[in-house]
PDB file of C-alpha atoms in Angstrom:
ATOM      1  CA  MET A   1     -26.347 -26.858  -6.824  1.00 56.00           C
ATOM      2  CA  ASN A   2     -25.226 -26.211 -10.346  1.00 66.00           C
ATOM      3  CA  ASN A   3     -26.084 -22.705 -11.734  1.00 77.00           C
ATOM      4  CA  GLN A   4     -28.531 -24.668 -14.369  1.00 79.00           C
ATOM      5  CA  GLY A   5     -30.859 -26.170 -11.455  1.00 80.00           C
ATOM      6  CA  LYS A   6     -30.386 -22.852 -10.156  1.00 88.00           C
ATOM      7  CA  LEU A   7     -31.770 -21.025 -13.162  1.00 90.00           C
ATOM      8  CA  TRP A   8     -34.711 -24.257 -13.181  1.00 94.00           C
ATOM      9  CA  GLU A   9     -36.239 -23.138  -9.607  1.00 95.00           C
ATOM     10  CA  ILE A  10     -36.041 -19.841 -10.819  1.00 95.00           C
ATOM     11  CA  GLU A  11     -38.407 -20.534 -13.430  1.00 96.00           C
ATOM     12  CA  ALA A  12     -40.432 -22.533 -11.486  1.00 97.00           C
ATOM     13  CA  CYS A  13     -40.694 -19.776  -8.934  1.00 97.00           C
ATOM     14  CA  ASN A  14     -41.689 -17.679 -11.695  1.00 97.00           C
ATOM     15  CA  PHE A  15     -44.235 -19.539 -13.255  1.00 98.00           C
ATOM     16  CA  LEU A  16     -45.995 -20.311  -9.531  1.00 98.00           C
ATOM     17  CA  ARG A  17     -46.008 -16.029  -8.979  1.00 97.00           C
ATOM     18  CA  LYS A  18     -47.632 -15.906 -12.253  1.00 97.00           C
ATOM     19  CA  LYS A  19     -50.508 -18.568 -10.399  1.00 97.00           C
ATOM     20  CA  ARG A  20     -49.955 -15.666  -7.446  1.00 98.00           C
ATOM     21  CA  TYR A  21     -48.368 -17.962  -5.484  1.00 98.00           C
ATOM     22  CA  LYS A  22     -45.799 -15.522  -2.935  1.00 98.00           C
ATOM     23  CA  LEU A  23     -42.684 -16.506  -1.909  1.00 98.00           C
ATOM     24  CA  VAL A  24     -41.726 -17.120   1.535  1.00 98.00           C
ATOM     25  CA  SER A  25     -38.529 -19.341   1.491  1.00 97.00           C
ATOM     26  CA  THR A  26     -36.118 -20.467  -1.516  1.00 96.00           C
ATOM     27  CA  ASN A  27     -33.683 -23.498  -0.887  1.00 96.00           C
ATOM     28  CA  TYR A  28     -34.602 -24.249   2.749  1.00 97.00           C
ATOM     29  CA  THR A  29     -32.037 -26.508   4.546  1.00 96.00           C
ATOM     30  CA  CYS A  30     -31.944 -27.882   8.000  1.00 97.00           C
ATOM     31  CA  ARG A  31     -29.993 -31.611   9.110  1.00 96.00           C
ATOM     32  CA  PHE A  32     -33.174 -33.161   7.705  1.00 96.00           C
ATOM     33  CA  GLY A  33     -32.841 -32.236   4.242  1.00 96.00           C
ATOM     34  CA  GLU A  34     -33.707 -29.182   1.603  1.00 96.00           C
ATOM     35  CA  ILE A  35     -36.867 -27.682   0.042  1.00 97.00           C
ATOM     36  CA  ASP A  36     -36.252 -25.924  -3.043  1.00 97.00           C
ATOM     37  CA  LEU A  37     -39.102 -23.530  -2.499  1.00 98.00           C
ATOM     38  CA  ILE A  38     -41.296 -22.940   0.068  1.00 98.00           C
ATOM     39  CA  MET A  39     -44.006 -20.532  -1.290  1.00 98.00           C
ATOM     40  CA  LYS A  40     -48.054 -19.620   0.127  1.00 98.00           C
ATOM     41  CA  LYS A  41     -51.438 -19.482  -1.748  1.00 97.00           C
ATOM     42  CA  GLY A  42     -55.008 -19.291  -0.370  1.00 97.00           C
ATOM     43  CA  LYS A  43     -55.120 -21.404   2.936  1.00 97.00           C
ATOM     44  CA  TYR A  44     -51.574 -23.382   2.319  1.00 97.00           C
ATOM     45  CA  LEU A  45     -48.303 -23.409   3.003  1.00 98.00           C
ATOM     46  CA  CYS A  46     -47.036 -25.045  -0.249  1.00 98.00           C
ATOM     47  CA  PHE A  47     -43.303 -27.049  -0.039  1.00 98.00           C
ATOM     48  CA  ILE A  48     -42.355 -27.487  -3.338  1.00 98.00           C
ATOM     49  CA  GLU A  49     -39.109 -29.888  -5.316  1.00 97.00           C
ATOM     50  CA  VAL A  50     -38.083 -28.444  -8.612  1.00 97.00           C
ATOM     51  CA  LYS A  51     -37.743 -31.463 -10.908  1.00 96.00           C
ATOM     52  CA  GLN A  52     -36.561 -30.877 -14.467  1.00 95.00           C
ATOM     53  CA  ARG A  53     -35.590 -33.699 -17.180  1.00 94.00           C
ATOM     54  CA  ASP A  54     -35.384 -33.470 -20.603  1.00 94.00           C
ATOM     55  CA  GLU A  55     -39.051 -33.932 -22.700  1.00 91.00           C
ATOM     56  CA  LYS A  56     -37.691 -36.974 -23.875  1.00 92.00           C
ATOM     57  CA  SER A  57     -37.088 -38.499 -20.393  1.00 92.00           C
ATOM     58  CA  ILE A  58     -38.280 -42.033 -20.075  1.00 92.00           C
ATOM     59  CA  ALA A  59     -39.743 -40.586 -16.860  1.00 93.00           C
ATOM     60  CA  THR A  60     -41.527 -37.546 -15.835  1.00 92.00           C
ATOM     61  CA  PRO A  61     -39.730 -35.322 -13.422  1.00 94.00           C
ATOM     62  CA  ALA A  62     -41.577 -36.036 -10.529  1.00 93.00           C
ATOM     63  CA  GLU A  63     -40.949 -40.352 -11.007  1.00 93.00           C
ATOM     64  CA  PHE A  64     -37.790 -38.746  -9.559  1.00 93.00           C
ATOM     65  CA  VAL A  65     -39.122 -37.508  -6.146  1.00 94.00           C
ATOM     66  CA  GLY A  66     -38.853 -40.750  -4.823  1.00 93.00           C
ATOM     67  CA  ALA A  67     -39.975 -42.213  -1.347  1.00 93.00           C
ATOM     68  CA  ASP A  68     -36.557 -41.192   0.390  1.00 94.00           C
ATOM     69  CA  LYS A  69     -36.901 -37.716  -0.989  1.00 95.00           C
ATOM     70  CA  GLN A  70     -40.396 -37.583   0.046  1.00 95.00           C
ATOM     71  CA  LYS A  71     -39.539 -38.371   3.751  1.00 95.00           C
ATOM     72  CA  LYS A  72     -36.621 -35.895   3.919  1.00 96.00           C
ATOM     73  CA  MET A  73     -38.449 -33.120   2.803  1.00 96.00           C
ATOM     74  CA  ILE A  74     -41.834 -34.001   5.458  1.00 96.00           C
ATOM     75  CA  ALA A  75     -39.306 -34.204   7.662  1.00 96.00           C
ATOM     76  CA  THR A  76     -37.296 -30.753   6.720  1.00 97.00           C
ATOM     77  CA  ALA A  77     -40.862 -29.235   6.472  1.00 97.00           C
ATOM     78  CA  GLN A  78     -41.981 -30.766  10.018  1.00 96.00           C
ATOM     79  CA  PHE A  79     -38.338 -28.869  10.836  1.00 97.00           C
ATOM     80  CA  TYR A  80     -39.218 -25.621   9.282  1.00 98.00           C
ATOM     81  CA  LEU A  81     -43.171 -25.658  10.419  1.00 97.00           C
ATOM     82  CA  ALA A  82     -41.747 -25.747  14.363  1.00 97.00           C
ATOM     83  CA  ALA A  83     -39.505 -22.871  13.865  1.00 97.00           C
ATOM     84  CA  ASN A  84     -42.467 -20.954  12.434  1.00 97.00           C
ATOM     85  CA  PRO A  85     -46.091 -21.875  13.378  1.00 96.00           C
ATOM     86  CA  THR A  86     -48.481 -21.297  10.979  1.00 96.00           C
ATOM     87  CA  LYS A  87     -52.485 -21.767  10.723  1.00 96.00           C
ATOM     88  CA  LEU A  88     -51.732 -22.405   6.977  1.00 97.00           C
ATOM     89  CA  GLN A  89     -52.337 -26.244   5.806  1.00 96.00           C
ATOM     90  CA  PRO A  90     -49.114 -27.881   4.387  1.00 96.00           C
ATOM     91  CA  ARG A  91     -48.834 -29.253   1.540  1.00 96.00           C
ATOM     92  CA  PHE A  92     -46.068 -31.254  -0.430  1.00 97.00           C
ATOM     93  CA  ASP A  93     -46.301 -30.030  -4.775  1.00 97.00           C
ATOM     94  CA  VAL A  94     -43.615 -31.003  -7.268  1.00 97.00           C
ATOM     95  CA  VAL A  95     -43.254 -28.868 -10.519  1.00 97.00           C
ATOM     96  CA  GLU A  96     -42.118 -30.673 -12.928  1.00 97.00           C
ATOM     97  CA  VAL A  97     -39.547 -29.061 -15.668  1.00 96.00           C
ATOM     98  CA  TYR A  98     -39.309 -30.256 -19.062  1.00 96.00           C
ATOM     99  CA  THR A  99     -36.416 -29.401 -21.227  1.00 95.00           C
ATOM    100  CA  SER A 100     -35.065 -29.686 -25.210  1.00 94.00           C
ATOM    101  CA  ASP A 101     -31.111 -28.971 -25.525  1.00 91.00           C
ATOM    102  CA  ASN A 102     -31.166 -26.936 -22.023  1.00 87.00           C
ATOM    103  CA  GLN A 103     -33.846 -24.739 -23.149  1.00 92.00           C
ATOM    104  CA  LEU A 104     -37.337 -24.215 -21.352  1.00 94.00           C
ATOM    105  CA  LYS A 105     -39.771 -26.135 -23.535  1.00 95.00           C
ATOM    106  CA  SER A 106     -42.799 -26.269 -20.293  1.00 96.00           C
ATOM    107  CA  ILE A 107     -43.949 -26.483 -16.831  1.00 97.00           C
ATOM    108  CA  LYS A 108     -46.076 -28.652 -15.168  1.00 97.00           C
ATOM    109  CA  HIS A 109     -46.798 -27.863 -10.982  1.00 97.00           C
ATOM    110  CA  LEU A 110     -48.075 -30.940  -9.479  1.00 96.00           C
ATOM    111  CA  GLU A 111     -50.365 -29.820  -6.587  1.00 96.00           C
ATOM    112  CA  ASN A 112     -50.430 -32.081  -3.563  1.00 95.00           C
ATOM    113  CA  ALA A 113     -48.060 -34.866  -5.843  1.00 93.00           C
ATOM    114  CA  PHE A 114     -47.815 -37.142  -1.941  1.00 85.00           C
ATOM    115  CA  ASP A 115     -48.801 -36.664   1.690  1.00 75.00           C
ATOM    116  CA  LEU A 116     -47.394 -37.260   4.653  1.00 60.00           C
ATOM    117  CA  LEU A 117     -46.271 -40.914   4.706  1.00 47.00           C
TER     118      LEU A 117
END
């Protein structure tokens, strides 16, 4: 991952912390894939993909989290949960980071962005 991508993940994490999410893990990786952020809030354990796009992009950042990426995230989350049992309800979120000239413009949190396929 490049430094710019890491920066957007940090910004997304800080944004969610302000919404009272608690960080569990960053860049969790296994043989199935990688999850940018794992955070918990209330009854949910959230597996979060952070996507950045220029604010003038023709598609939203979430539209770049396609079926293949979703399948990888689900498999990675299942692997994580097998090793880290919890009573929390798993949920898949996307954090959209909008930029202009590599400057942060806005962040949008999409809860329950997709379900188990």
